[in-house]
């Protein structure tokens, strides 16, 4: 019976979700609540994992953003892809509030995007191709462009 229980738990998406969220310093009860409310729990926890493994963004901030979107995995990839091109500019240092603000701006802009995959491509291309543009300006340009169509 114990073997059956272990096998069953390894395939239980709620268990997977809760355990992944707890790895990013999300309290057990908060993780259970989020996973139980998620449409697809494994996608919610994958989003938090992608962000947590790539950035210095707090697990609870990631969870809030991932929970608010229809495509959480796309959100996680958006944040990770953009973050990777300028990690030193978005590193969270508690002594420098501007860096934390930049990371949370990144998280929020990917969350606000209608299509996080295309949004991240726009931001990355803008940063690479436009000389002397800040990543915050690039995010703003790409987010504004989405709203025009």
PDB file of C-alpha atoms in Angstrom:
ATOM      1  CA  UNK A   1       0.000   0.000   0.000  1.00  0.00           C
ATOM      2  CA  UNK A   2       2.863   2.411   0.786  1.00  0.00           C
ATOM      3  CA  UNK A   3       4.376   1.926  -2.694  1.00  0.00           C
ATOM      4  CA  UNK A   4       1.005   2.801  -4.225  1.00  0.00           C
ATOM      5  CA  UNK A   5       0.752   5.963  -2.119  1.00  0.00           C
ATOM      6  CA  UNK A   6       4.254   7.115  -3.113  1.00  0.00           C
ATOM      7  CA  UNK A   7       3.574   6.451  -6.797  1.00  0.00           C
ATOM      8  CA  UNK A   8       0.259   8.256  -6.573  1.00  0.00           C
ATOM      9  CA  UNK A   9       1.816  11.326  -4.883  1.00  0.00           C
ATOM     10  CA  UNK A  10       4.529  11.636  -7.532  1.00  0.00           C
ATOM     11  CA  UNK A  11       1.825  12.088 -10.181  1.00  0.00           C
ATOM     12  CA  UNK A  12      -0.454  14.284  -8.091  1.00  0.00           C
ATOM     13  CA  UNK A  13      -0.165  17.748  -9.627  1.00  0.00           C
ATOM     14  CA  UNK A  14      -1.204  19.419  -6.369  1.00  0.00           C
ATOM     15  CA  UNK A  15       1.624  17.721  -4.468  1.00  0.00           C
ATOM     16  CA  UNK A  16       4.096  18.659  -7.174  1.00  0.00           C
ATOM     17  CA  UNK A  17       2.855  22.253  -7.136  1.00  0.00           C
ATOM     18  CA  UNK A  18       2.963  22.647  -3.354  1.00  0.00           C
ATOM     19  CA  UNK A  19       6.432  21.108  -3.057  1.00  0.00           C
ATOM     20  CA  UNK A  20       7.863  23.263  -5.857  1.00  0.00           C
ATOM     21  CA  UNK A  21       6.438  26.451  -4.343  1.00  0.00           C
ATOM     22  CA  UNK A  22       7.845  25.644  -0.918  1.00  0.00           C
ATOM     23  CA  UNK A  23      11.332  25.508  -2.471  1.00  0.00           C
ATOM     24  CA  UNK A  24      11.028  29.242  -3.152  1.00  0.00           C
ATOM     25  CA  UNK A  25      10.263  30.186   0.454  1.00  0.00           C
ATOM     26  CA  UNK A  26       6.491  30.201   0.056  1.00  0.00           C
ATOM     27  CA  UNK A  27       4.755  29.065   3.236  1.00  0.00           C
ATOM     28  CA  UNK A  28       3.047  25.651   3.029  1.00  0.00           C
ATOM     29  CA  UNK A  29      -0.455  26.962   3.595  1.00  0.00           C
ATOM     30  CA  UNK A  30       0.012  29.736   1.022  1.00  0.00           C
ATOM     31  CA  UNK A  31       1.364  27.179  -1.459  1.00  0.00           C
ATOM     32  CA  UNK A  32      -1.575  24.850  -0.837  1.00  0.00           C
ATOM     33  CA  UNK A  33      -4.078  27.683  -1.281  1.00  0.00           C
ATOM     34  CA  UNK A  34      -2.468  28.877  -4.515  1.00  0.00           C
ATOM     35  CA  UNK A  35      -2.211  25.375  -5.967  1.00  0.00           C
ATOM     36  CA  UNK A  36      -5.777  24.488  -5.048  1.00  0.00           C
ATOM     37  CA  UNK A  37      -7.060  27.660  -6.738  1.00  0.00           C
ATOM     38  CA  UNK A  38      -4.925  27.277  -9.886  1.00  0.00           C
ATOM     39  CA  UNK A  39      -6.485  26.060 -13.107  1.00  0.00           C
ATOM     40  CA  UNK A  40      -3.382  23.943 -13.832  1.00  0.00           C
ATOM     41  CA  UNK A  41      -1.301  23.677 -10.641  1.00  0.00           C
ATOM     42  CA  UNK A  42       1.839  22.322 -12.335  1.00  0.00           C
ATOM     43  CA  UNK A  43       1.941  25.347 -14.649  1.00  0.00           C
ATOM     44  CA  UNK A  44       1.654  27.724 -11.694  1.00  0.00           C
ATOM     45  CA  UNK A  45       4.563  26.119  -9.871  1.00  0.00           C
ATOM     46  CA  UNK A  46       6.595  25.858 -13.080  1.00  0.00           C
ATOM     47  CA  UNK A  47       6.194  29.614 -13.580  1.00  0.00           C
ATOM     48  CA  UNK A  48       7.458  30.326 -10.067  1.00  0.00           C
ATOM     49  CA  UNK A  49      10.307  27.843 -10.565  1.00  0.00           C
ATOM     50  CA  UNK A  50      11.413  29.408 -13.849  1.00  0.00           C
ATOM     51  CA  UNK A  51      11.507  32.873 -12.272  1.00  0.00           C
ATOM     52  CA  UNK A  52      13.073  31.649  -9.041  1.00  0.00           C
ATOM     53  CA  UNK A  53      15.810  29.669 -10.771  1.00  0.00           C
ATOM     54  CA  UNK A  54      16.722  32.522 -13.117  1.00  0.00           C
ATOM     55  CA  UNK A  55      16.282  35.717 -11.104  1.00  0.00           C
ATOM     56  CA  UNK A  56      16.557  37.078  -7.588  1.00  0.00           C
ATOM     57  CA  UNK A  57      12.828  37.869  -7.493  1.00  0.00           C
ATOM     58  CA  UNK A  58      11.095  36.820  -4.284  1.00  0.00           C
ATOM     59  CA  UNK A  59       8.988  33.648  -4.470  1.00  0.00           C
ATOM     60  CA  UNK A  60       5.882  35.367  -3.121  1.00  0.00           C
ATOM     61  CA  UNK A  61       6.145  38.156  -5.722  1.00  0.00           C
ATOM     62  CA  UNK A  62       6.563  35.535  -8.444  1.00  0.00           C
ATOM     63  CA  UNK A  63       3.602  33.551  -7.155  1.00  0.00           C
ATOM     64  CA  UNK A  64       1.309  36.592  -7.220  1.00  0.00           C
ATOM     65  CA  UNK A  65       2.267  37.388 -10.802  1.00  0.00           C
ATOM     66  CA  UNK A  66       2.082  33.776 -12.000  1.00  0.00           C
ATOM     67  CA  UNK A  67      -1.338  33.354 -10.422  1.00  0.00           C
ATOM     68  CA  UNK A  68      -2.748  36.408 -12.205  1.00  0.00           C
ATOM     69  CA  UNK A  69      -2.152  35.287 -15.799  1.00  0.00           C
ATOM     70  CA  UNK A  70      -3.736  32.814 -18.195  1.00  0.00           C
ATOM     71  CA  UNK A  71      -0.358  31.495 -19.378  1.00  0.00           C
ATOM     72  CA  UNK A  72       1.884  31.229 -16.333  1.00  0.00           C
ATOM     73  CA  UNK A  73       4.672  29.322 -18.081  1.00  0.00           C
ATOM     74  CA  UNK A  74       4.849  32.031 -20.765  1.00  0.00           C
ATOM     75  CA  UNK A  75       5.122  34.635 -18.009  1.00  0.00           C
ATOM     76  CA  UNK A  76       7.968  32.750 -16.359  1.00  0.00           C
ATOM     77  CA  UNK A  77       9.823  32.440 -19.656  1.00  0.00           C
ATOM     78  CA  UNK A  78       9.242  36.132 -20.417  1.00  0.00           C
ATOM     79  CA  UNK A  79      10.796  37.216 -17.125  1.00  0.00           C
ATOM     80  CA  UNK A  80      13.685  34.753 -17.437  1.00  0.00           C
ATOM     81  CA  UNK A  81      14.485  35.634 -21.053  1.00  0.00           C
ATOM     82  CA  UNK A  82      14.546  39.382 -20.472  1.00  0.00           C
ATOM     83  CA  UNK A  83      16.370  39.057 -17.154  1.00  0.00           C
ATOM     84  CA  UNK A  84      19.147  37.020 -18.772  1.00  0.00           C
ATOM     85  CA  UNK A  85      20.129  39.869 -21.085  1.00  0.00           C
ATOM     86  CA  UNK A  86      20.610  42.318 -18.242  1.00  0.00           C
ATOM     87  CA  UNK A  87      20.941  40.462 -14.937  1.00  0.00           C
ATOM     88  CA  UNK A  88      23.372  42.955 -13.459  1.00  0.00           C
ATOM     89  CA  UNK A  89      20.860  45.747 -14.021  1.00  0.00           C
ATOM     90  CA  UNK A  90      18.026  43.921 -12.286  1.00  0.00           C
ATOM     91  CA  UNK A  91      19.828  42.162  -9.444  1.00  0.00           C
ATOM     92  CA  UNK A  92      17.957  42.753  -6.218  1.00  0.00           C
ATOM     93  CA  UNK A  93      20.157  44.385  -3.634  1.00  0.00           C
ATOM     94  CA  UNK A  94      18.262  45.369  -0.505  1.00  0.00           C
ATOM     95  CA  UNK A  95      20.507  48.424  -0.148  1.00  0.00           C
ATOM     96  CA  UNK A  96      19.476  49.721  -3.571  1.00  0.00           C
ATOM     97  CA  UNK A  97      15.720  50.063  -3.947  1.00  0.00           C
ATOM     98  CA  UNK A  98      16.044  50.971  -7.632  1.00  0.00           C
ATOM     99  CA  UNK A  99      17.314  47.479  -8.498  1.00  0.00           C
ATOM    100  CA  UNK A 100      14.422  45.862  -6.695  1.00  0.00           C
ATOM    101  CA  UNK A 101      12.037  48.222  -8.444  1.00  0.00           C
ATOM    102  CA  UNK A 102      13.543  47.285 -11.819  1.00  0.00           C
ATOM    103  CA  UNK A 103      13.064  43.562 -11.142  1.00  0.00           C
ATOM    104  CA  UNK A 104       9.489  44.065 -10.030  1.00  0.00           C
ATOM    105  CA  UNK A 105       8.901  46.283 -13.073  1.00  0.00           C
ATOM    106  CA  UNK A 106      10.138  43.420 -15.252  1.00  0.00           C
ATOM    107  CA  UNK A 107       7.811  40.978 -13.494  1.00  0.00           C
ATOM    108  CA  UNK A 108       4.860  43.343 -13.759  1.00  0.00           C
ATOM    109  CA  UNK A 109       5.464  44.241 -17.397  1.00  0.00           C
ATOM    110  CA  UNK A 110       5.580  40.570 -18.438  1.00  0.00           C
ATOM    111  CA  UNK A 111       2.420  39.992 -16.394  1.00  0.00           C
ATOM    112  CA  UNK A 112       0.692  42.948 -18.068  1.00  0.00           C
ATOM    113  CA  UNK A 113       1.589  41.802 -21.553  1.00  0.00           C
ATOM    114  CA  UNK A 114      -1.085  40.207 -23.704  1.00  0.00           C
ATOM    115  CA  UNK A 115       1.466  37.837 -25.209  1.00  0.00           C
ATOM    116  CA  UNK A 116       4.508  37.409 -22.937  1.00  0.00           C
ATOM    117  CA  UNK A 117       6.475  35.428 -25.545  1.00  0.00           C
ATOM    118  CA  UNK A 118       6.245  38.142 -28.204  1.00  0.00           C
ATOM    119  CA  UNK A 119       6.706  40.831 -25.581  1.00  0.00           C
ATOM    120  CA  UNK A 120      10.017  39.371 -24.415  1.00  0.00           C
ATOM    121  CA  UNK A 121      11.195  39.111 -28.030  1.00  0.00           C
ATOM    122  CA  UNK A 122      10.326  42.789 -28.563  1.00  0.00           C
ATOM    123  CA  UNK A 123      12.147  43.896 -25.423  1.00  0.00           C
ATOM    124  CA  UNK A 124      15.244  41.853 -26.179  1.00  0.00           C
ATOM    125  CA  UNK A 125      15.419  43.081 -29.781  1.00  0.00           C
ATOM    126  CA  UNK A 126      14.886  46.689 -28.704  1.00  0.00           C
ATOM    127  CA  UNK A 127      17.658  46.511 -26.108  1.00  0.00           C
ATOM    128  CA  UNK A 128      20.065  44.856 -28.534  1.00  0.00           C
ATOM    129  CA  UNK A 129      19.295  46.999 -31.580  1.00  0.00           C
ATOM    130  CA  UNK A 130      18.691  50.472 -30.142  1.00  0.00           C
ATOM    131  CA  UNK A 131      21.812  52.161 -28.891  1.00  0.00           C
ATOM    132  CA  UNK A 132      21.799  53.648 -25.387  1.00  0.00           C
ATOM    133  CA  UNK A 133      18.257  52.575 -24.516  1.00  0.00           C
ATOM    134  CA  UNK A 134      17.508  51.488 -20.980  1.00  0.00           C
ATOM    135  CA  UNK A 135      15.759  48.214 -20.340  1.00  0.00           C
ATOM    136  CA  UNK A 136      12.939  50.105 -18.569  1.00  0.00           C
ATOM    137  CA  UNK A 137      12.392  52.252 -21.686  1.00  0.00           C
ATOM    138  CA  UNK A 138      12.457  49.161 -23.923  1.00  0.00           C
ATOM    139  CA  UNK A 139       9.849  47.452 -21.735  1.00  0.00           C
ATOM    140  CA  UNK A 140       7.681  50.557 -21.868  1.00  0.00           C
ATOM    141  CA  UNK A 141       7.933  50.854 -25.656  1.00  0.00           C
ATOM    142  CA  UNK A 142       7.017  47.205 -26.220  1.00  0.00           C
ATOM    143  CA  UNK A 143       4.131  47.259 -23.739  1.00  0.00           C
ATOM    144  CA  UNK A 144       2.718  50.457 -25.249  1.00  0.00           C
ATOM    145  CA  UNK A 145       2.986  48.980 -28.752  1.00  0.00           C
ATOM    146  CA  UNK A 146       0.867  46.000 -27.683  1.00  0.00           C
ATOM    147  CA  UNK A 147      -1.919  48.266 -26.521  1.00  0.00           C
ATOM    148  CA  UNK A 148      -2.078  50.078 -29.859  1.00  0.00           C
ATOM    149  CA  UNK A 149      -3.348  47.049 -31.779  1.00  0.00           C
TER     150      UNK A 149
END
